[in-house]
Coordinates of C-alpha atoms and ligand atoms in Angstrom, one line a residue:
Chain O
M1 CA 0.0 0.0 0.0
A2 CA 1.3 3.4 -0.9
V3 CA 2.1 5.8 1.9
H4 CA 0.5 9.3 1.7
T5 CA 2.5 12.1 3.2
P6 CA 2.5 13.8 5.5
I7 CA 2.0 11.0 7.9
Y8 CA 0.1 11.8 11.0
L9 CA 1.7 10.3 14.1
D10 CA 0.5 12.9 16.7
N11 CA -2.6 11.2 17.9
A12 CA -1.9 11.9 21.5
A13 CA -2.4 15.6 20.6
T14 CA -5.6 14.9 18.7
T15 CA -7.2 12.3 16.5
R16 CA -9.0 12.5 13.2
C17 CA -12.7 12.4 13.8
D18 CA -14.1 9.0 12.7
P19 CA -16.3 9.4 9.7
R20 CA -19.0 7.3 11.5
V21 CA -18.9 9.9 14.2
V22 CA -19.3 12.7 11.7
E23 CA -22.2 10.9 10.1
A24 CA -23.9 10.6 13.5
M25 CA -23.5 14.3 14.2
L26 CA -24.8 15.7 10.9
P27 CA -28.5 15.5 11.5
Y28 CA -28.1 17.5 14.7
F29 CA -26.8 20.6 12.8
S30 CA -29.7 21.2 10.5
E31 CA -32.6 18.8 11.2
K32 CA -32.6 18.0 14.9
F33 CA -31.1 21.4 15.8
G34 CA -33.3 22.1 18.8
N35 CA -32.2 23.2 22.3
A36 CA -32.2 20.2 24.6
G37 CA -33.7 22.5 27.2
S38 CA -36.9 23.1 25.1
R39 CA -39.3 20.8 26.8
N40 CA -42.4 21.7 24.9
H41 CA -41.7 20.7 21.3
R42 CA -40.3 18.1 19.0
F43 CA -37.1 19.9 18.3
G44 CA -36.1 20.0 21.9
W45 CA -37.1 16.4 22.5
D46 CA -34.9 15.2 19.6
A47 CA -31.9 17.1 20.9
E48 CA -32.5 15.7 24.4
D49 CA -32.8 12.2 23.0
G50 CA -29.5 12.7 21.2
I51 CA -27.8 13.8 24.4
E52 CA -29.3 11.1 26.5
T53 CA -28.2 8.4 24.1
A54 CA -24.7 9.9 24.1
R55 CA -24.8 9.9 27.9
E56 CA -25.6 6.2 27.9
Q57 CA -22.8 5.4 25.4
A58 CA -20.3 7.4 27.5
A59 CA -21.4 5.7 30.7
R60 CA -21.2 2.2 29.2
L61 CA -17.6 2.9 28.1
I62 CA -16.5 3.5 31.7
G63 CA -18.9 1.2 33.6
A64 CA -21.0 4.0 35.1
E65 CA -24.6 4.9 35.1
S66 CA -25.7 7.6 32.6
K67 CA -26.8 10.0 35.4
E68 CA -23.2 10.1 36.5
V69 CA -21.9 11.6 33.3
I70 CA -21.6 15.4 32.9
F71 CA -20.8 16.8 29.5
T72 CA -18.2 19.6 29.3
S73 CA -16.1 21.3 26.7
G74 CA -13.2 18.9 27.0
A75 CA -10.8 17.4 29.4
T76 CA -9.4 20.8 30.5
E77 CA -12.8 21.9 31.7
S78 CA -13.5 18.4 33.3
N79 CA -10.2 18.6 35.2
N80 CA -10.9 22.1 36.4
L81 CA -14.4 21.2 37.5
A82 CA -13.3 18.1 39.2
V83 CA -10.3 19.6 41.1
K84 CA -11.6 23.1 41.9
G85 CA -15.2 21.9 42.3
A86 CA -14.3 19.2 44.8
A87 CA -11.8 21.3 46.7
E88 CA -14.5 24.0 47.2
I89 CA -17.1 21.5 48.5
Y90 CA -14.7 19.4 50.7
A91 CA -12.7 22.4 52.0
K92 CA -12.0 22.3 55.8
A93 CA -12.2 26.1 56.1
P94 CA -14.1 28.8 54.3
A95 CA -12.7 30.8 51.4
G96 CA -10.2 33.5 52.5
Q97 CA -8.7 31.4 55.3
Q98 CA -5.6 29.2 55.3
G99 CA -5.6 25.5 56.2
R100 CA -8.5 24.6 53.8
G101 CA -7.2 21.1 53.2
H102 CA -4.6 19.0 51.6
I103 CA -4.5 17.8 48.0
I104 CA -2.2 15.3 46.4
T105 CA -1.2 15.3 42.7
C106 CA 2.0 14.8 40.8
T107 CA 4.5 17.0 38.8
I108 CA 3.9 15.3 35.5
E109 CA 0.1 15.9 35.3
H110 CA -1.2 17.8 32.3
K111 CA -1.3 21.6 32.9
A112 CA -5.1 21.3 33.1
V113 CA -4.6 19.7 36.5
L114 CA -1.4 21.4 37.6
D115 CA -2.5 24.9 37.1
P116 CA -5.9 24.5 39.0
C117 CA -3.9 22.9 41.8
K118 CA -1.5 25.9 41.8
R119 CA -4.4 28.2 42.0
L120 CA -5.9 26.3 44.9
Q121 CA -2.5 26.6 46.6
R122 CA -2.8 30.4 46.4
E123 CA -6.4 30.1 47.8
G124 CA -5.5 28.4 51.1
F125 CA -5.1 24.8 50.2
E126 CA -1.9 22.8 50.6
V127 CA -0.8 20.7 47.6
T128 CA 1.7 18.0 47.5
F129 CA 3.2 17.5 44.0
L130 CA 4.6 14.0 43.9
D131 CA 7.8 13.5 41.9
P132 CA 7.7 10.5 39.7
P133 CA 10.5 7.9 39.8
S134 CA 12.6 7.5 36.7
D135 CA 10.1 5.1 35.1
G136 CA 7.4 7.7 35.4
V137 CA 4.9 5.5 37.3
I138 CA 3.1 7.0 40.3
T139 CA 2.3 4.2 42.8
A140 CA -0.2 3.8 45.5
D141 CA 2.6 3.6 48.0
M142 CA 3.8 7.0 47.0
V143 CA 0.4 8.4 47.5
R144 CA 0.0 6.6 50.8
A145 CA 3.2 8.2 52.1
A146 CA 1.9 11.7 51.2
M147 CA -1.5 11.2 52.8
R148 CA -2.3 13.4 55.8
P149 CA -5.3 13.5 58.1
D150 CA -6.5 16.6 56.3
T151 CA -6.1 15.2 52.8
I152 CA -9.4 15.9 50.9
L153 CA -8.5 15.1 47.3
V154 CA -6.1 13.0 45.2
S155 CA -5.8 13.8 41.5
I156 CA -3.4 11.5 39.7
M157 CA -3.7 11.0 35.9
W158 CA -4.4 7.5 34.6
A159 CA -1.9 7.6 31.6
N160 CA 0.6 10.3 30.9
N161 CA 0.1 12.2 27.7
E162 CA 3.8 12.6 26.8
I163 CA 5.3 9.2 27.7
G164 CA 2.1 7.1 27.9
T165 CA 3.0 5.6 31.3
I166 CA 0.2 4.1 33.4
N167 CA -0.1 5.0 37.0
E168 CA -1.4 2.6 39.7
V169 CA -5.0 3.8 39.4
P170 CA -7.0 1.0 40.9
Q171 CA -4.7 0.8 43.8
I172 CA -4.6 4.6 44.4
G173 CA -8.4 4.5 44.1
Q174 CA -8.7 1.8 46.7
L175 CA -6.4 3.7 49.0
C176 CA -8.5 6.8 48.7
H177 CA -11.7 4.9 49.4
E178 CA -10.1 3.3 52.5
K179 CA -9.2 6.8 53.7
G180 CA -12.4 8.5 52.7
V181 CA -10.6 10.8 50.3
I182 CA -12.0 11.8 46.9
F183 CA -10.1 10.4 44.0
H184 CA -10.0 12.2 40.6
T185 CA -8.1 10.8 37.6
D186 CA -7.5 12.5 34.3
G187 CA -8.3 9.6 31.9
T188 CA -7.8 11.6 28.7
Q189 CA -5.1 9.2 27.3
W190 CA -6.7 6.1 28.8
V191 CA -10.4 6.0 28.3
G192 CA -11.5 4.6 25.0
K193 CA -8.2 2.8 24.5
M194 CA -8.1 0.7 27.6
P195 CA -10.8 -1.2 29.6
T196 CA -12.4 1.1 32.2
D197 CA -14.7 0.4 35.0
V198 CA -15.2 3.1 37.6
E199 CA -16.5 0.6 40.2
R200 CA -13.6 -1.9 39.9
D201 CA -11.1 0.9 39.5
C202 CA -12.4 2.8 42.6
I203 CA -12.8 6.2 40.8
D204 CA -14.9 9.1 42.1
L205 CA -14.2 11.6 39.3
L206 CA -12.9 10.8 35.8
S207 CA -12.1 13.3 33.0
W208 CA -11.9 12.5 29.4
S209 CA -12.1 14.1 26.0
G210 CA -13.7 13.5 22.6
H211 CA -10.9 14.6 20.3
K212 CA -8.4 12.1 21.7
M213 CA -10.6 9.1 20.8
Y214 CA -11.8 9.9 17.3
G215 CA -14.5 12.2 18.4
P216 CA -15.0 15.9 17.8
K217 CA -13.0 18.7 19.5
G218 CA -14.5 20.9 22.2
V219 CA -16.5 18.2 24.0
G220 CA -15.6 16.0 26.9
A221 CA -17.0 14.5 30.0
L222 CA -16.6 14.2 33.7
Y223 CA -17.8 11.1 35.5
V224 CA -19.2 12.1 39.0
R225 CA -19.9 9.2 41.3
R226 CA -23.4 9.2 42.8
R227 CA -23.2 6.3 45.3
K228 CA -20.6 5.3 47.9
P229 CA -19.7 8.0 48.1
R230 CA -22.0 10.5 46.5
V231 CA -19.6 13.1 45.2
R232 CA -20.6 16.8 45.2
L233 CA -19.0 19.6 43.2
E234 CA -19.2 23.3 43.3
A235 CA -20.1 24.4 39.8
L236 CA -17.6 26.7 37.9
I237 CA -20.2 27.9 35.4
D238 CA -23.5 29.1 36.7
G239 CA -26.6 29.8 34.7
G240 CA -29.4 27.7 33.3
G241 CA -28.7 24.6 35.5
Q242 CA -28.0 22.2 32.7
E243 CA -26.0 19.0 33.4
R244 CA -27.4 18.6 36.9
G245 CA -26.4 22.2 37.7
M246 CA -22.8 21.3 37.5
R247 CA -22.2 22.8 34.1
S248 CA -24.7 25.5 32.9
G249 CA -25.0 26.5 29.3
T250 CA -27.0 25.2 26.3
Q251 CA -25.5 21.8 25.5
N252 CA -23.3 21.3 22.5
V253 CA -25.7 18.8 21.1
T254 CA -23.8 18.0 17.9
G255 CA -20.5 17.6 19.8
I256 CA -22.1 15.5 22.5
V257 CA -23.8 13.2 20.0
G258 CA -20.4 12.7 18.3
F259 CA -18.7 12.1 21.6
G260 CA -21.3 9.4 22.4
K261 CA -20.8 7.7 19.1
A262 CA -17.0 7.9 19.5
C263 CA -17.4 6.2 22.9
E264 CA -19.5 3.4 21.4
L265 CA -17.0 2.8 18.6
C266 CA -14.1 2.7 21.0
L267 CA -15.8 0.2 23.2
A268 CA -16.8 -2.0 20.3
G269 CA -13.3 -2.0 18.8
M270 CA -11.2 -1.8 21.9
E271 CA -9.5 -5.3 21.9
H272 CA -8.8 -5.2 18.2
D273 CA -7.5 -1.6 18.2
R274 CA -5.3 -2.3 21.2
E275 CA -3.6 -5.3 19.7
R276 CA -3.0 -3.3 16.5
L277 CA -1.6 -0.3 18.3
L278 CA 0.7 -2.5 20.4
K279 CA 2.1 -4.2 17.3
L280 CA 2.7 -0.9 15.6
R281 CA 4.5 0.5 18.6
R282 CA 6.7 -2.6 18.9
R283 CA 7.5 -2.3 15.3
L284 CA 8.5 1.3 15.6
E285 CA 10.6 0.9 18.8
D286 CA 12.3 -2.3 17.7
G287 CA 12.9 -0.9 14.2
L288 CA 14.7 2.2 15.6
A289 CA 16.5 0.7 18.6
G290 CA 17.7 -2.3 16.5
R291 CA 19.4 0.0 13.9
M292 CA 20.9 2.8 15.9
E293 CA 22.9 3.4 19.0
V294 CA 21.9 5.5 22.0
V295 CA 18.2 5.3 21.5
Q296 CA 16.1 5.4 24.6
V297 CA 12.5 4.7 25.1
N298 CA 11.3 6.9 27.9
G299 CA 9.0 5.7 30.7
N300 CA 8.3 2.2 32.0
R301 CA 8.5 -0.2 29.0
D302 CA 5.6 -2.4 30.2
R303 CA 3.2 0.0 31.9
R304 CA 2.3 2.1 28.9
V305 CA -0.8 2.8 26.9
P306 CA -0.4 1.2 23.5
H307 CA -0.7 4.3 21.3
I308 CA 2.2 6.5 22.6
S309 CA 5.9 6.1 22.2
N310 CA 8.4 8.6 23.5
I311 CA 11.9 8.1 22.3
S312 CA 15.2 10.0 22.8
F313 CA 17.9 10.0 20.2
G314 CA 21.2 10.8 21.8
F315 CA 23.3 13.7 20.5
V316 CA 20.6 15.2 18.2
E317 CA 18.3 18.0 19.1
G318 CA 14.6 17.4 18.8
E319 CA 13.5 20.4 16.7
S320 CA 16.2 19.9 14.2
L321 CA 15.2 16.2 14.1
M322 CA 11.6 17.2 13.3
M323 CA 12.9 19.5 10.6
G324 CA 14.6 16.4 9.0
I325 CA 11.4 14.4 9.1
K326 CA 9.0 16.9 7.8
D327 CA 6.8 14.3 6.2
I328 CA 6.0 13.0 9.7
A329 CA 3.7 15.0 12.0
C330 CA 4.7 14.3 15.6
S331 CA 5.8 16.1 18.7
S332 CA 9.1 16.8 20.4
G333 CA 10.0 17.3 24.0
S334 CA 12.6 19.8 22.8
A335 CA 12.6 23.2 24.3
C336 CA 12.6 24.8 20.8
T337 CA 9.1 23.5 20.0
S338 CA 7.6 25.1 23.1
A339 CA 6.9 28.7 23.7
S340 CA 8.8 28.5 27.0
L341 CA 12.1 27.3 25.6
E342 CA 12.1 24.8 28.5
P343 CA 12.6 21.1 27.7
S344 CA 9.6 18.9 28.5
Y345 CA 8.8 19.2 32.2
V346 CA 7.6 15.6 32.1
L347 CA 10.9 14.2 30.8
K348 CA 12.8 16.4 33.2
G349 CA 10.6 15.2 36.0
L350 CA 11.6 11.6 35.2
G351 CA 15.2 12.7 35.5
V352 CA 15.9 12.1 31.8
G353 CA 19.1 14.1 31.3
D354 CA 18.4 17.5 29.8
E355 CA 20.2 16.7 26.6
L356 CA 18.1 13.6 26.1
A357 CA 15.0 15.5 27.0
H358 CA 15.9 17.9 24.2
S359 CA 16.4 14.9 21.9
S360 CA 13.0 13.3 22.2
L361 CA 10.2 12.6 19.8
R362 CA 6.7 11.6 20.8
L363 CA 5.1 9.4 18.2
S364 CA 1.5 8.4 18.7
F365 CA -0.7 6.1 16.6
S366 CA -4.4 5.9 15.7
R367 CA -6.7 3.1 14.6
W368 CA -5.8 4.1 11.0
T369 CA -2.0 4.0 11.3
T370 CA -0.5 1.4 9.1
E371 CA 2.6 -0.7 9.2
E372 CA 3.8 1.0 6.0
E373 CA 3.5 4.3 7.7
V374 CA 5.5 3.1 10.6
D375 CA 8.2 1.7 8.3
F376 CA 8.3 5.0 6.5
A377 CA 8.7 6.8 9.8
I378 CA 11.5 4.5 10.8
E379 CA 13.5 5.2 7.6
S380 CA 13.0 8.9 7.8
I381 CA 14.0 9.1 11.4
L382 CA 17.1 6.9 10.8
K383 CA 18.2 9.2 7.9
A384 CA 17.6 12.4 9.9
V385 CA 19.5 11.2 13.0
E386 CA 22.4 10.0 10.8
H387 CA 22.5 13.5 9.1
L388 CA 22.4 15.3 12.4
R389 CA 24.9 13.1 14.2
K390 CA 27.4 13.9 11.5
L391 CA 26.9 17.5 12.6
S392 CA 26.9 16.9 16.3
P393 CA 29.9 17.8 18.4
L394 CA 28.3 15.7 21.2
Y395 CA 28.4 12.6 19.0
D396 CA 32.1 13.2 18.3
L397 CA 32.8 13.5 22.0
Y398 CA 30.9 10.3 22.6
K399 CA 32.8 8.6 19.9
E400 CA 36.1 9.7 21.5
G401 CA 34.9 8.2 24.7
V402 CA 34.4 11.5 26.6
D403 CA 31.8 11.4 29.3
L404 CA 29.6 14.4 28.5
S405 CA 28.6 15.0 32.1
T406 CA 32.3 15.7 33.0
I407 CA 32.5 18.6 30.6
E408 CA 32.1 22.2 31.9
W409 CA 29.7 23.8 29.5
Q410 CA 29.4 27.5 29.0
H411 CA 25.9 28.2 30.2
H412 CA 24.4 31.4 29.0
Chain B
M4 CA 7.4 27.0 12.9
A5 CA 8.1 27.9 9.3
Y6 CA 11.8 28.3 8.4
S7 CA 13.2 30.7 5.9
E8 CA 14.6 29.2 2.7
K9 CA 18.1 30.0 3.8
V10 CA 17.8 28.2 7.1
V11 CA 16.4 25.1 5.3
D12 CA 19.3 25.3 2.8
H13 CA 21.9 25.4 5.5
Y14 CA 20.2 22.7 7.4
Q15 CA 20.1 20.4 4.3
N16 CA 23.5 21.4 2.9
P17 CA 25.5 22.6 5.9
R18 CA 28.8 24.3 4.8
N19 CA 32.1 23.4 6.3
V20 CA 31.0 20.6 8.6
G21 CA 33.7 18.9 10.5
S22 CA 36.8 19.5 12.5
F23 CA 40.6 19.6 12.1
G24 CA 41.1 16.6 14.4
A25 CA 39.9 15.0 17.6
S26 CA 39.3 17.3 20.5
T27 CA 42.5 16.3 22.3
E28 CA 44.5 16.8 19.2
V29 CA 43.4 20.3 18.2
K30 CA 43.9 21.4 21.8
T31 CA 47.6 21.5 21.3
R32 CA 47.7 22.9 17.8
T33 CA 48.7 26.6 17.7
D34 CA 47.3 27.1 14.2
I35 CA 43.8 26.1 15.3
G36 CA 41.4 28.1 17.5
V37 CA 38.5 26.2 19.0
G38 CA 35.3 27.8 20.4
I39 CA 32.7 25.6 22.0
V40 CA 29.7 27.5 23.4
G41 CA 26.3 26.5 24.8
A42 CA 25.4 23.5 26.8
P43 CA 23.5 20.3 26.0
E44 CA 20.9 21.0 28.6
C45 CA 20.1 24.3 27.0
G46 CA 19.6 22.5 23.7
D47 CA 22.4 24.1 21.8
V48 CA 26.1 23.4 21.6
M49 CA 28.2 25.0 18.9
Q50 CA 31.8 24.1 18.1
L51 CA 33.7 26.3 15.7
Q52 CA 37.3 25.5 14.7
L53 CA 39.4 28.1 12.9
K54 CA 42.6 27.5 11.1
V55 CA 44.5 30.7 11.3
T56 CA 47.8 31.8 9.7
A57 CA 50.6 33.2 11.8
D58 CA 49.7 36.7 10.6
G59 CA 46.1 36.3 11.7
V60 CA 44.2 35.3 8.5
I61 CA 41.4 32.7 8.9
E62 CA 42.3 30.2 6.2
D63 CA 39.7 27.6 6.9
A64 CA 36.8 27.0 9.3
K65 CA 34.9 24.0 10.4
F66 CA 31.8 23.6 12.6
K67 CA 29.7 21.1 14.4
C68 CA 26.4 22.0 16.0
F69 CA 23.9 20.3 18.3
G70 CA 20.8 22.5 18.2
C71 CA 17.7 23.4 16.3
G72 CA 17.7 24.2 12.6
S73 CA 18.4 27.9 13.2
A74 CA 21.4 27.1 15.3
I75 CA 22.8 24.8 12.6
A76 CA 22.2 27.5 10.0
S77 CA 23.8 30.2 12.1
S78 CA 26.9 28.3 12.7
S79 CA 27.1 27.1 9.1
L80 CA 26.8 30.7 7.9
A81 CA 29.4 31.8 10.4
T82 CA 32.0 29.5 8.8
E83 CA 31.2 30.9 5.4
W84 CA 31.6 34.5 6.6
V85 CA 34.9 34.1 8.6
K86 CA 36.8 32.3 5.9
G87 CA 39.4 34.5 4.3
R88 CA 39.0 37.3 6.8
T89 CA 41.5 38.5 9.3
I90 CA 40.7 37.8 13.0
D91 CA 40.0 41.5 13.5
Q92 CA 37.5 41.5 10.6
A93 CA 35.9 38.3 11.9
L94 CA 35.4 39.9 15.3
Q95 CA 33.3 42.6 13.5
I96 CA 30.6 40.0 12.7
K97 CA 27.5 40.8 14.6
N98 CA 24.7 38.5 15.5
S99 CA 22.2 41.0 14.0
Q100 CA 23.8 40.4 10.6
I101 CA 23.2 36.7 11.0
V102 CA 19.6 37.3 12.1
E103 CA 19.1 39.5 9.0
E104 CA 20.7 37.1 6.6
L105 CA 18.8 34.0 7.8
A106 CA 15.5 35.9 8.6
L107 CA 15.5 34.5 12.1
P108 CA 12.4 35.1 14.2
P109 CA 12.8 36.7 17.6
V110 CA 12.7 33.4 19.5
K111 CA 15.7 32.3 17.5
I112 CA 17.9 35.3 18.1
H113 CA 19.8 33.4 20.8
C114 CA 21.1 31.0 18.0
S115 CA 22.8 34.0 16.3
V116 CA 24.2 35.2 19.6
L117 CA 25.7 31.8 20.1
A118 CA 27.3 31.8 16.6
E119 CA 28.8 35.2 17.3
D120 CA 30.0 33.9 20.7
S121 CA 31.6 30.9 19.0
I122 CA 33.6 33.1 16.7
R123 CA 34.9 35.2 19.6
A124 CA 35.7 32.0 21.7
A125 CA 37.6 30.4 18.8
I126 CA 39.6 33.6 18.2
E127 CA 40.3 33.9 21.9
D128 CA 41.6 30.4 22.0
W129 CA 43.9 31.0 19.1
K130 CA 45.2 34.2 20.6
K131 CA 45.9 32.4 23.9
K132 CA 47.7 29.6 22.2
N133 CA 49.8 32.2 20.4
G134 CA 50.6 34.3 23.4
I135 CA 48.6 37.3 22.2
A136 CA 46.8 39.3 24.8
V137 CA 43.0 38.8 24.7
D138 CA 41.1 42.1 24.5
E139 CA 38.7 42.1 27.4
A140 CA 36.0 43.8 25.3
S141 CA 36.0 40.9 22.9
H142 CA 35.1 38.4 25.6
A143 CA 32.2 36.2 24.8
H144 CA 29.0 37.2 26.5
Ligands
PLP521 C1 -3.8 14.0 29.8 C2 -4.5 15.2 29.2 N1 -5.3 15.9 30.0 C3 -6.0 17.0 29.5 C4 -5.9 17.3 28.2 C5 -6.7 18.5 27.6 O1 -7.8 18.0 26.9 P1 -8.8 19.0 26.1 O2 -8.0 19.4 24.9 O3 -10.0 18.2 25.8 O4 -9.1 20.2 27.0 C6 -5.1 16.6 27.3 C7 -4.9 17.0 25.9 O5 -4.1 17.9 25.6 C8 -4.3 15.5 27.9 O6 -3.5 14.8 27.1

């Protein structure tokens, strides 16, 4: 099969919307265009039906009841609602005071969890940011060691978006339930790809997003447990009282319908997709590591979601590497590709040496990625790394047997 | 980020890549000035080696660079510009000229600064090896 370029290997950033999802959405733009809040006519009922079907599809994917699913604008909003909304309700002291309670999260969360936690810190809560070990996996023991009598909330992501590592979610959930602490997990990179059961996995609040699982952008969901315990949240957006009052505003009917369809498709194809993704990832990683020296797969090799691979190529810088593989759309942990000029805080958090953090690519696959595309990527990357190592003073030093960490560099 | 044509050209066809010998070897050669600036953890390291005649003319130049495309292009361009110049003329090269020639965007200005620094550092090294006083004002920044 011919390979069409550019090849899209950035599916952890966003996925193509599945054509079956688009098809399900279309009637809701121009035929069933009603406001789900219009209770007195057909148009409103159709819209409401669409939303309630989607709510069931979403609930089924995660083993919840449909009443427990709140639709939002995406995982960023779900995370904000979960973290800030729970902190406000379970606070030990009113706003304006200190000592409002303790929250546990980790340093390699998505910014959509980190920044709300930092805001809460300024608003009288104490937050522990756990540092991950070098394999990137946050364990229940680490959370247990950070627990305090005044801990009110734990927010630990299920799978990391840069390196794909899987944290000990059921165990952390169990621990939280033992201690009577609310447990939120950002499941954006997990849900839809891996089996999820909020009962078995002891989750109180679960965020996920449509556009990471072949659904549309701008729509996501938050699971809010209703029994044992019944979790309450302070709304962030007040108004018409939609979504059980937790998220006011006329619902994004088309988006929600697409989100539901995407959930249904992910559930139906999960085993098949997962096997395929694993095979593709193995092909990529073996193909690169087998033919090049100083290649490092970042994060725990075994505890990873199947669609993400984060690889460092020693002695070459990530942005220049991306320039050499312009037919492949992917991400880099390199400083130069971010606005901040800081290398990836996730890789730094793992203790990956800065120069390896600057040298990393994140390649992520979808249900449409083919072996031919992976092979094409391998060849392009090999060629680019070879070109850049010829230019690299670090590679020369390595070849001469010089330990790079013993050199005094001129920082500027 | 979109790169200028010139950056892409230098990236694809870098000029004067290489060195005049292993790092331990060039250290003792008085006709070679070596400048290494930057640090791996900052994402750029530039190495510039200049072959200088006894009367201070840059006969040849070689570079290696670990860094983004703009860093590679800046150091590649620097080798083209210093060749055939006297060291005093080479010290006149300003990073702003590199920015202009390569149409570097503001976030990439540090790449041109690094290239200017590498020229200064290499010339300083050559001067030291040849017992010539290093002008304080020419110190790398
Ligand atoms: C782990 C994780 N959380 C949250 C988000 C934000 O999701 P959204 O774009 O739906 O707001 C992303 C995606 O960037 C993510 O990967």
